[in-house]
mmCIF file of C-alpha atoms and ligand atoms in Angstrom:
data_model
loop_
_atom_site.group_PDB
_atom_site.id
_atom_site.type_symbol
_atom_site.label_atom_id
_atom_site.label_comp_id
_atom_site.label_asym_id
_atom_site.label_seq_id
_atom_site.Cartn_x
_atom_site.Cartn_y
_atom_site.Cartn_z
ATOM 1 C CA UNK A 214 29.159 -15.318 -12.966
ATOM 2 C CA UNK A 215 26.067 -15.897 -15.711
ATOM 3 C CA UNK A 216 22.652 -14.102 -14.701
ATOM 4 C CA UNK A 217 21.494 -17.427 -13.424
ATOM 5 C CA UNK A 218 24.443 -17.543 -10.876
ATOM 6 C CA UNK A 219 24.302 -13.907 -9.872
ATOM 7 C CA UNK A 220 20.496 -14.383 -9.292
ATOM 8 C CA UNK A 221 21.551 -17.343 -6.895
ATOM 9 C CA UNK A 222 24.107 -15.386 -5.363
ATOM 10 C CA UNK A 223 21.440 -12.154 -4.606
ATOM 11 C CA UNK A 224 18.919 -14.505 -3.003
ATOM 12 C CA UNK A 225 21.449 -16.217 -0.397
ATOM 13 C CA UNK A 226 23.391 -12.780 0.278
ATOM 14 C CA UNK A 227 20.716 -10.266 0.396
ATOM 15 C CA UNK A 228 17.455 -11.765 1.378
ATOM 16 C CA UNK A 229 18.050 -14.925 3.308
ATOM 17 C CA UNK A 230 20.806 -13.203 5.838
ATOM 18 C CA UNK A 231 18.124 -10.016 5.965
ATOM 19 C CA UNK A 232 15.558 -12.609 7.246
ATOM 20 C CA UNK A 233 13.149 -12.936 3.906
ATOM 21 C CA UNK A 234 11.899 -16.703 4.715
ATOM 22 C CA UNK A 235 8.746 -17.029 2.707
ATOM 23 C CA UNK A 236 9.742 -19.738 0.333
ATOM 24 C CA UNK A 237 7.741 -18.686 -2.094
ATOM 25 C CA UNK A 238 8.774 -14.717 -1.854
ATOM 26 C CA UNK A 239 12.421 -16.595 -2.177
ATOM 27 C CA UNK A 240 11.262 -18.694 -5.163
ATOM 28 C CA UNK A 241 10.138 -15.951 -7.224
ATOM 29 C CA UNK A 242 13.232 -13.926 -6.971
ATOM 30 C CA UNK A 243 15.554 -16.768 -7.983
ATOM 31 C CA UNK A 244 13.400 -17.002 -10.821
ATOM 32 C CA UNK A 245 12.378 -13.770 -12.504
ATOM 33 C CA UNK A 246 15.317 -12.371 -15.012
ATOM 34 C CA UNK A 247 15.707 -9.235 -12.873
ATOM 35 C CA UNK A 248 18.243 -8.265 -15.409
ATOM 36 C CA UNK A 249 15.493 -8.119 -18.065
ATOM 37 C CA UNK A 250 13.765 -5.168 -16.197
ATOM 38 C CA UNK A 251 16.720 -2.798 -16.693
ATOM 39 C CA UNK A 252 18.266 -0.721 -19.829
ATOM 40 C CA UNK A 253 20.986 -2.973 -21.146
ATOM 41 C CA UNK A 254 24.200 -1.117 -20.170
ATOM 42 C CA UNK A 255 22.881 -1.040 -16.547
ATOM 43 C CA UNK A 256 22.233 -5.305 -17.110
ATOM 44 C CA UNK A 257 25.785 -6.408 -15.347
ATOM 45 C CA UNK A 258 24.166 -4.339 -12.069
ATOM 46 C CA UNK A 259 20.930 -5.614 -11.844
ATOM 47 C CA UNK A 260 21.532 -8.274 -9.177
ATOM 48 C CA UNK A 261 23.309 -5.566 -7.232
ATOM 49 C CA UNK A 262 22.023 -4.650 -3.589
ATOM 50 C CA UNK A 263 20.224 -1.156 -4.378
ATOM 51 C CA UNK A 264 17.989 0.768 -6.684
ATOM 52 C CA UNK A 265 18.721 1.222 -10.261
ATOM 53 C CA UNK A 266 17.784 3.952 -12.186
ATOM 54 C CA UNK A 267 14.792 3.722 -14.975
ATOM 55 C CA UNK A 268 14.045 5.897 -17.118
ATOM 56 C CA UNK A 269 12.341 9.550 -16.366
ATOM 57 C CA UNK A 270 14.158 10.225 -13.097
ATOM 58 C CA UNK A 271 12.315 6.583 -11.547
ATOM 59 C CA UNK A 272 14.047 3.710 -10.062
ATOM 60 C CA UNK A 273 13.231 -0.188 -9.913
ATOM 61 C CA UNK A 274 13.539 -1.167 -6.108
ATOM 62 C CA UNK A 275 16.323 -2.764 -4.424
ATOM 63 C CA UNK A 276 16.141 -6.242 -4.422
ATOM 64 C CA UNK A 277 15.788 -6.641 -0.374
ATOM 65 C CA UNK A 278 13.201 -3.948 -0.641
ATOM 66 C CA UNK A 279 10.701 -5.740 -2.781
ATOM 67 C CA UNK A 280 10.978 -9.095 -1.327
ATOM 68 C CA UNK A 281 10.038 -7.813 1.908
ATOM 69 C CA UNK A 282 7.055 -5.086 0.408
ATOM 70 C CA UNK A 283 5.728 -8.802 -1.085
ATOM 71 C CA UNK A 284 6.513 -10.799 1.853
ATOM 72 C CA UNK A 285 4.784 -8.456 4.216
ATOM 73 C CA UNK A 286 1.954 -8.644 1.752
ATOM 74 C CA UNK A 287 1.303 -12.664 2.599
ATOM 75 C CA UNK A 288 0.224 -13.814 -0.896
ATOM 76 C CA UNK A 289 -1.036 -17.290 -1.103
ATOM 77 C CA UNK A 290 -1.989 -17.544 -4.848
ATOM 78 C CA UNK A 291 -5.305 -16.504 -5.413
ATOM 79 C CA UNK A 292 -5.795 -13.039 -4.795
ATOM 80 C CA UNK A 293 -6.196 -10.236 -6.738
ATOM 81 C CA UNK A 294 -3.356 -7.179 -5.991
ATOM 82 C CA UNK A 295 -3.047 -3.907 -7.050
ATOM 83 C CA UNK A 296 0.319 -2.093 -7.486
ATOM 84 C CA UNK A 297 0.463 1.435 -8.340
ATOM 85 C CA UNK A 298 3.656 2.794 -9.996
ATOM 86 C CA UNK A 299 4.382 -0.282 -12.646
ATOM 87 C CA UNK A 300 7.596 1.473 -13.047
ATOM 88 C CA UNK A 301 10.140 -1.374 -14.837
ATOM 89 C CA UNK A 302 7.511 -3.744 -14.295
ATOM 90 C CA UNK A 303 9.852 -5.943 -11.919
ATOM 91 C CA UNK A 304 7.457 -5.744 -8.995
ATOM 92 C CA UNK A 305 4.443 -6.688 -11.016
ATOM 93 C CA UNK A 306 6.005 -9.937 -12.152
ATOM 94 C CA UNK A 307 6.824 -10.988 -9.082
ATOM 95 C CA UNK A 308 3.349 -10.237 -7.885
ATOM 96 C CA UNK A 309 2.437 -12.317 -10.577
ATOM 97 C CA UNK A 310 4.764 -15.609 -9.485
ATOM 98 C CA UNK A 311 2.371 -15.027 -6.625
ATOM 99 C CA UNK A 312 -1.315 -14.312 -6.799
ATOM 100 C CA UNK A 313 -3.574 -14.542 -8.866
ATOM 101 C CA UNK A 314 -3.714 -10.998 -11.278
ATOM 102 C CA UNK A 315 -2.246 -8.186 -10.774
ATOM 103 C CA UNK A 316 -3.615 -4.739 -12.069
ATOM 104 C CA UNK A 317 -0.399 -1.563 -12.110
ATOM 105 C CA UNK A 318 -0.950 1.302 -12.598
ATOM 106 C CA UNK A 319 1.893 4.309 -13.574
ATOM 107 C CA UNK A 320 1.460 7.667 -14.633
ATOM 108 C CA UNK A 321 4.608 7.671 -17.012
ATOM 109 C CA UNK A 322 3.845 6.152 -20.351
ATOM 110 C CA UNK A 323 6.533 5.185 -21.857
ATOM 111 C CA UNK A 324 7.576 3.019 -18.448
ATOM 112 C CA UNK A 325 4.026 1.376 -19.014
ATOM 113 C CA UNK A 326 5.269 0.885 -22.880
ATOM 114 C CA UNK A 327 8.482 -0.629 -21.806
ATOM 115 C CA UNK A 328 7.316 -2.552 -19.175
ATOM 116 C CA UNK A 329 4.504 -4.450 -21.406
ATOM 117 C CA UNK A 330 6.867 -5.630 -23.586
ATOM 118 C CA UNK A 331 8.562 -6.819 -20.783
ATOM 119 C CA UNK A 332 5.309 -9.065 -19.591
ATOM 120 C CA UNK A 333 5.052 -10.024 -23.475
ATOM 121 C CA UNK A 334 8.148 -11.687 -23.583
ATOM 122 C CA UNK A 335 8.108 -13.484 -20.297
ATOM 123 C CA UNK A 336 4.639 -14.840 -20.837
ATOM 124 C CA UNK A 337 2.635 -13.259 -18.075
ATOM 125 C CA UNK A 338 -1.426 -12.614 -18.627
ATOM 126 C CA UNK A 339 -2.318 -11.816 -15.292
ATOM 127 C CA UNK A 340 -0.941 -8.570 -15.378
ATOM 128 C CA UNK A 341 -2.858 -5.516 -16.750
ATOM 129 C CA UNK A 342 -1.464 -2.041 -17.104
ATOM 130 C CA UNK A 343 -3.089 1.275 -16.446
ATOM 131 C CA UNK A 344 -1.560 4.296 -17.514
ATOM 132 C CA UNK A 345 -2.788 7.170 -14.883
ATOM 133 C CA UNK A 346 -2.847 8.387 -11.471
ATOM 134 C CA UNK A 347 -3.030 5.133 -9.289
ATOM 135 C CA UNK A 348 -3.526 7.312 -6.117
ATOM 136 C CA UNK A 349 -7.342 7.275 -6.955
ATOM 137 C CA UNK A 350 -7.023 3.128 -7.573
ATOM 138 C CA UNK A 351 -8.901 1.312 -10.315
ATOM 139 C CA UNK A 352 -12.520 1.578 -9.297
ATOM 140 C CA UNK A 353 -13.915 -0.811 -12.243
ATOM 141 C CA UNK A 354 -11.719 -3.386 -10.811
ATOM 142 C CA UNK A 355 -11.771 -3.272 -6.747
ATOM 143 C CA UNK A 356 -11.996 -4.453 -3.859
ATOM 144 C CA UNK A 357 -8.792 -5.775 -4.680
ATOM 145 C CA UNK A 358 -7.034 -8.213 -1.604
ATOM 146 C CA UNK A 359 -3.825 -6.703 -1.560
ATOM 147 C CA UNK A 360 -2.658 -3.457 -2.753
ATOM 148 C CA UNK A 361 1.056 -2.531 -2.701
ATOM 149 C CA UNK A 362 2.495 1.274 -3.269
ATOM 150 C CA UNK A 363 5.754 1.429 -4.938
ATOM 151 C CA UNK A 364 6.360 5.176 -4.147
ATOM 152 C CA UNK A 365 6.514 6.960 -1.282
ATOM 153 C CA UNK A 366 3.610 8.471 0.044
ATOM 154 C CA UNK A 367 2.602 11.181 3.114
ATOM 155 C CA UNK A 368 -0.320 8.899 4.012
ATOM 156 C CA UNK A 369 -2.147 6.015 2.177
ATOM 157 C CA UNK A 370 -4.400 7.570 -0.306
ATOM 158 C CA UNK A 371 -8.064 7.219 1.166
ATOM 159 C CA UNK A 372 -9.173 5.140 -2.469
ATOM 160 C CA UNK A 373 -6.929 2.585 -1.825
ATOM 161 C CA UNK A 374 -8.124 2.188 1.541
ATOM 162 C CA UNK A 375 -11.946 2.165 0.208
ATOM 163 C CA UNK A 376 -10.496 -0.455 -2.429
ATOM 164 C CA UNK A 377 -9.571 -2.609 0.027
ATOM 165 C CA UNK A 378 -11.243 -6.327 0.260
ATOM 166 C CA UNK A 379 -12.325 -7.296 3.916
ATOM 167 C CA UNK A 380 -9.375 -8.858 5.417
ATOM 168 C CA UNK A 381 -7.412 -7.410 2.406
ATOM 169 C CA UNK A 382 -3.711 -5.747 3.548
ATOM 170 C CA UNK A 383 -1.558 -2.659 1.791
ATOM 171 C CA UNK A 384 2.101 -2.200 1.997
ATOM 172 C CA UNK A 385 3.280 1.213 1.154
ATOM 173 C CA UNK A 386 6.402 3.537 2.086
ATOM 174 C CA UNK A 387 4.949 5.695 3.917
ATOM 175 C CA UNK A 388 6.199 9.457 5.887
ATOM 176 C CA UNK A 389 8.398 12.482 4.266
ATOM 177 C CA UNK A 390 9.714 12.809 1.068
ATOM 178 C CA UNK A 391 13.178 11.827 1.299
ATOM 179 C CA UNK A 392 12.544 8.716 3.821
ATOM 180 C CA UNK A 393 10.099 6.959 4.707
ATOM 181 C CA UNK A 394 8.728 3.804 6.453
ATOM 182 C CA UNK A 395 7.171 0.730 5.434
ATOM 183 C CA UNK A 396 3.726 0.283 6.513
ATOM 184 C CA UNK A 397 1.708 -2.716 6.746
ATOM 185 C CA UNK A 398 -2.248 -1.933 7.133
ATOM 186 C CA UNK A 399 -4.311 -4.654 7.379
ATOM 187 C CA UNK A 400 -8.344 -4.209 7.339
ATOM 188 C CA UNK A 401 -10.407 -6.524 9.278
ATOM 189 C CA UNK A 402 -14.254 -5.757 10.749
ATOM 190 C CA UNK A 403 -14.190 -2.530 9.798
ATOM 191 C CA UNK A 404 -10.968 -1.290 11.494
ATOM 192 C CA UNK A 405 -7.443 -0.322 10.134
ATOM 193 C CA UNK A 406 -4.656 -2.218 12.054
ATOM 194 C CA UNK A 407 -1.127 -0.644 11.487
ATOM 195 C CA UNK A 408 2.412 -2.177 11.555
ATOM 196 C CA UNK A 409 5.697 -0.544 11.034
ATOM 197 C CA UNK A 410 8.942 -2.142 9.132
ATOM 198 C CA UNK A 411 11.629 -1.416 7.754
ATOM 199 C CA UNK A 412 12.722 2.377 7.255
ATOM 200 C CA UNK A 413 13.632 2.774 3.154
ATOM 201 C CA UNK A 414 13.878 5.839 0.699
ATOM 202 C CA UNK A 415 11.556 5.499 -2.789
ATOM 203 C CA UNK A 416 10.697 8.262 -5.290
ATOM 204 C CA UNK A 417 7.440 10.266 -4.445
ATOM 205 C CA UNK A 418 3.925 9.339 -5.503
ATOM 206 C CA UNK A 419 2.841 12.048 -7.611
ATOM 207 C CA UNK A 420 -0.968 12.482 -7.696
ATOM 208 C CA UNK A 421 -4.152 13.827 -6.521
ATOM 209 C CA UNK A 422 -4.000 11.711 -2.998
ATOM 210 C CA UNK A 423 0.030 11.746 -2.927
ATOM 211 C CA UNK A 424 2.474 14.909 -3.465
ATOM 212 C CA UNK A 425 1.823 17.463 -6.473
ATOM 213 C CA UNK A 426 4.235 17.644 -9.572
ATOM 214 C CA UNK A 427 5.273 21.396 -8.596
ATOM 215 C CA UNK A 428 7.391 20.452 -5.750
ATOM 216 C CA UNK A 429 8.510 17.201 -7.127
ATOM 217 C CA UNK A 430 12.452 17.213 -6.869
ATOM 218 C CA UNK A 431 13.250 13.687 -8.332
HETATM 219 N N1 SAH B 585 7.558 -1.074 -8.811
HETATM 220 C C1 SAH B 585 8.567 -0.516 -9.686
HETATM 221 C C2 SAH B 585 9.337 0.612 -9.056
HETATM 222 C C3 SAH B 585 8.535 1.815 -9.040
HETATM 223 S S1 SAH B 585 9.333 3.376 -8.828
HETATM 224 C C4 SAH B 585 9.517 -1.557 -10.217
HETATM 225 O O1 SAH B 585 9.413 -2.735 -9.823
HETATM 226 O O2 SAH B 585 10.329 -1.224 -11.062
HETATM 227 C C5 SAH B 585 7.850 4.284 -8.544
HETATM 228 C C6 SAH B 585 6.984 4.461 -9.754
HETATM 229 O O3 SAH B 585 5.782 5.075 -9.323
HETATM 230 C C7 SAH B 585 7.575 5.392 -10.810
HETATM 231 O O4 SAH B 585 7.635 4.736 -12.032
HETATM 232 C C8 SAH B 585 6.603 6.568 -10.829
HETATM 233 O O5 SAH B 585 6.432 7.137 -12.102
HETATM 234 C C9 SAH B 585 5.325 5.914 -10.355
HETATM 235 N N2 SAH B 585 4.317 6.820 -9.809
HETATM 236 C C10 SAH B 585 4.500 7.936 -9.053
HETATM 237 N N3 SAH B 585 3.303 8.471 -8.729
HETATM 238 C C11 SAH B 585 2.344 7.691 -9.306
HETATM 239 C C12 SAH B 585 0.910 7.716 -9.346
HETATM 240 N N4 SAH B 585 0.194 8.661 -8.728
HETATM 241 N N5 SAH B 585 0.273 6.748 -10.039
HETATM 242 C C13 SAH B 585 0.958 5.776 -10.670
HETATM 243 N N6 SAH B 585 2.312 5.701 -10.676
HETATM 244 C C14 SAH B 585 2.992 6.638 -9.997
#
């Protein structure tokens, strides 16, 4: 099977069966070259059904796992989302498909490096990179409407939830270092409603509002 096929073949096996129905969460991932996100002797696993490893210990999500982190996040088209840990960049770009700009943030550089070549090639100019600690957000730019956490977390950072539009939700994996939760927080009148998903396992957030280097066993 070509990229193309196997592409095909990842939406109708792993996300459709698991319940991912937004069609334009489904749209997205037939489309982006997931492939393109990954080093190239790691290319013929790309459309597998886990995490792959990146470089500096990271990992770009499992399929399943960010359909339903951008699912849960209900984009429409026009909003503007924050993701912190860029990481291949994969997330991002489908973030992209899907709202209006998208501002990720990562603390490694040469995975910010990497992954804006990757957004050169493809095209996209609603993405802009931050290299830094994206547990404090990206004050210049907030509120943002969404905000999505690629990395696990022991509670959502308190700037992110001060960076948070009216209305505006954040999806994070959220609980103990080795596995966690999704969360789904959505802000209306002034109060934080909470929903829990799917359990999962991500790589820690490292950073002033996450977990600190020292103990970091990635
Ligand atoms: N969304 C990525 C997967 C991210 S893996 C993708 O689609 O490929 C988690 C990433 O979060 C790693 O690259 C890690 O370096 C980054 N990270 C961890 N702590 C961070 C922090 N405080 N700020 C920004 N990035 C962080």
């Amino acid at each position: 099977m070509g990229f193309d096929e196997l592409r095909e073949f990842m939406v109708n096996t792993q996300l459709i069966p698991r319940g991912i129905r937004d069609e334009r969460v489904l749209k997205a991932m037939r489309k982006v070259p997931r492939h393109l996100f990954v080093d190239e002797s790691m290319q013929y696993k790309a459309y597998d059904d886990m995490a792959l490893p990146i470089c500096g210990g990271q990992t770009i999500s499992q399929p399943y796992m960010v359909a339903i982190m951008t699912e849960l996040l209900e984009l429409k088209g026009d909003e503007k989302v924050l993701e912190v840990g860029t990481g291949s960049g994969y997330q991002a770009v489908i973030l992209a498909e899907l709202s209006r700009e998208v501002y990720t943030i990562e603390r490694i550089p040469p995975l910010v490096e990497k992954a804006e070549g990757r957004f050169r090639i493809l095209g996209y100019k609603n993405i802009h990179t931050r290299i830094g600690d994206g547990t404090l957000g990206w004050t210049e730019k907030a509120p943002f409407d969404r905000i999505i956490i690629t990395a696990a977390t022991p509670e959502i950072p308190v700037p992110l939830l001060e960076q948070l539009s009216e209305g505006g939700i954040i999806v994070a994996p959220v609980g103990e270092r080795l596995s966690q939760q999704l969360l789904k927080i959505r802000k209306t009148k002034g109060k934080v409603l909470k929903e829990r998903h799917t359990p999962c396992v991500f790589v820690p957030l490292i950073g002033k509002y996450g977990w600190s280097e020292e103990t970091d066993s990635s």
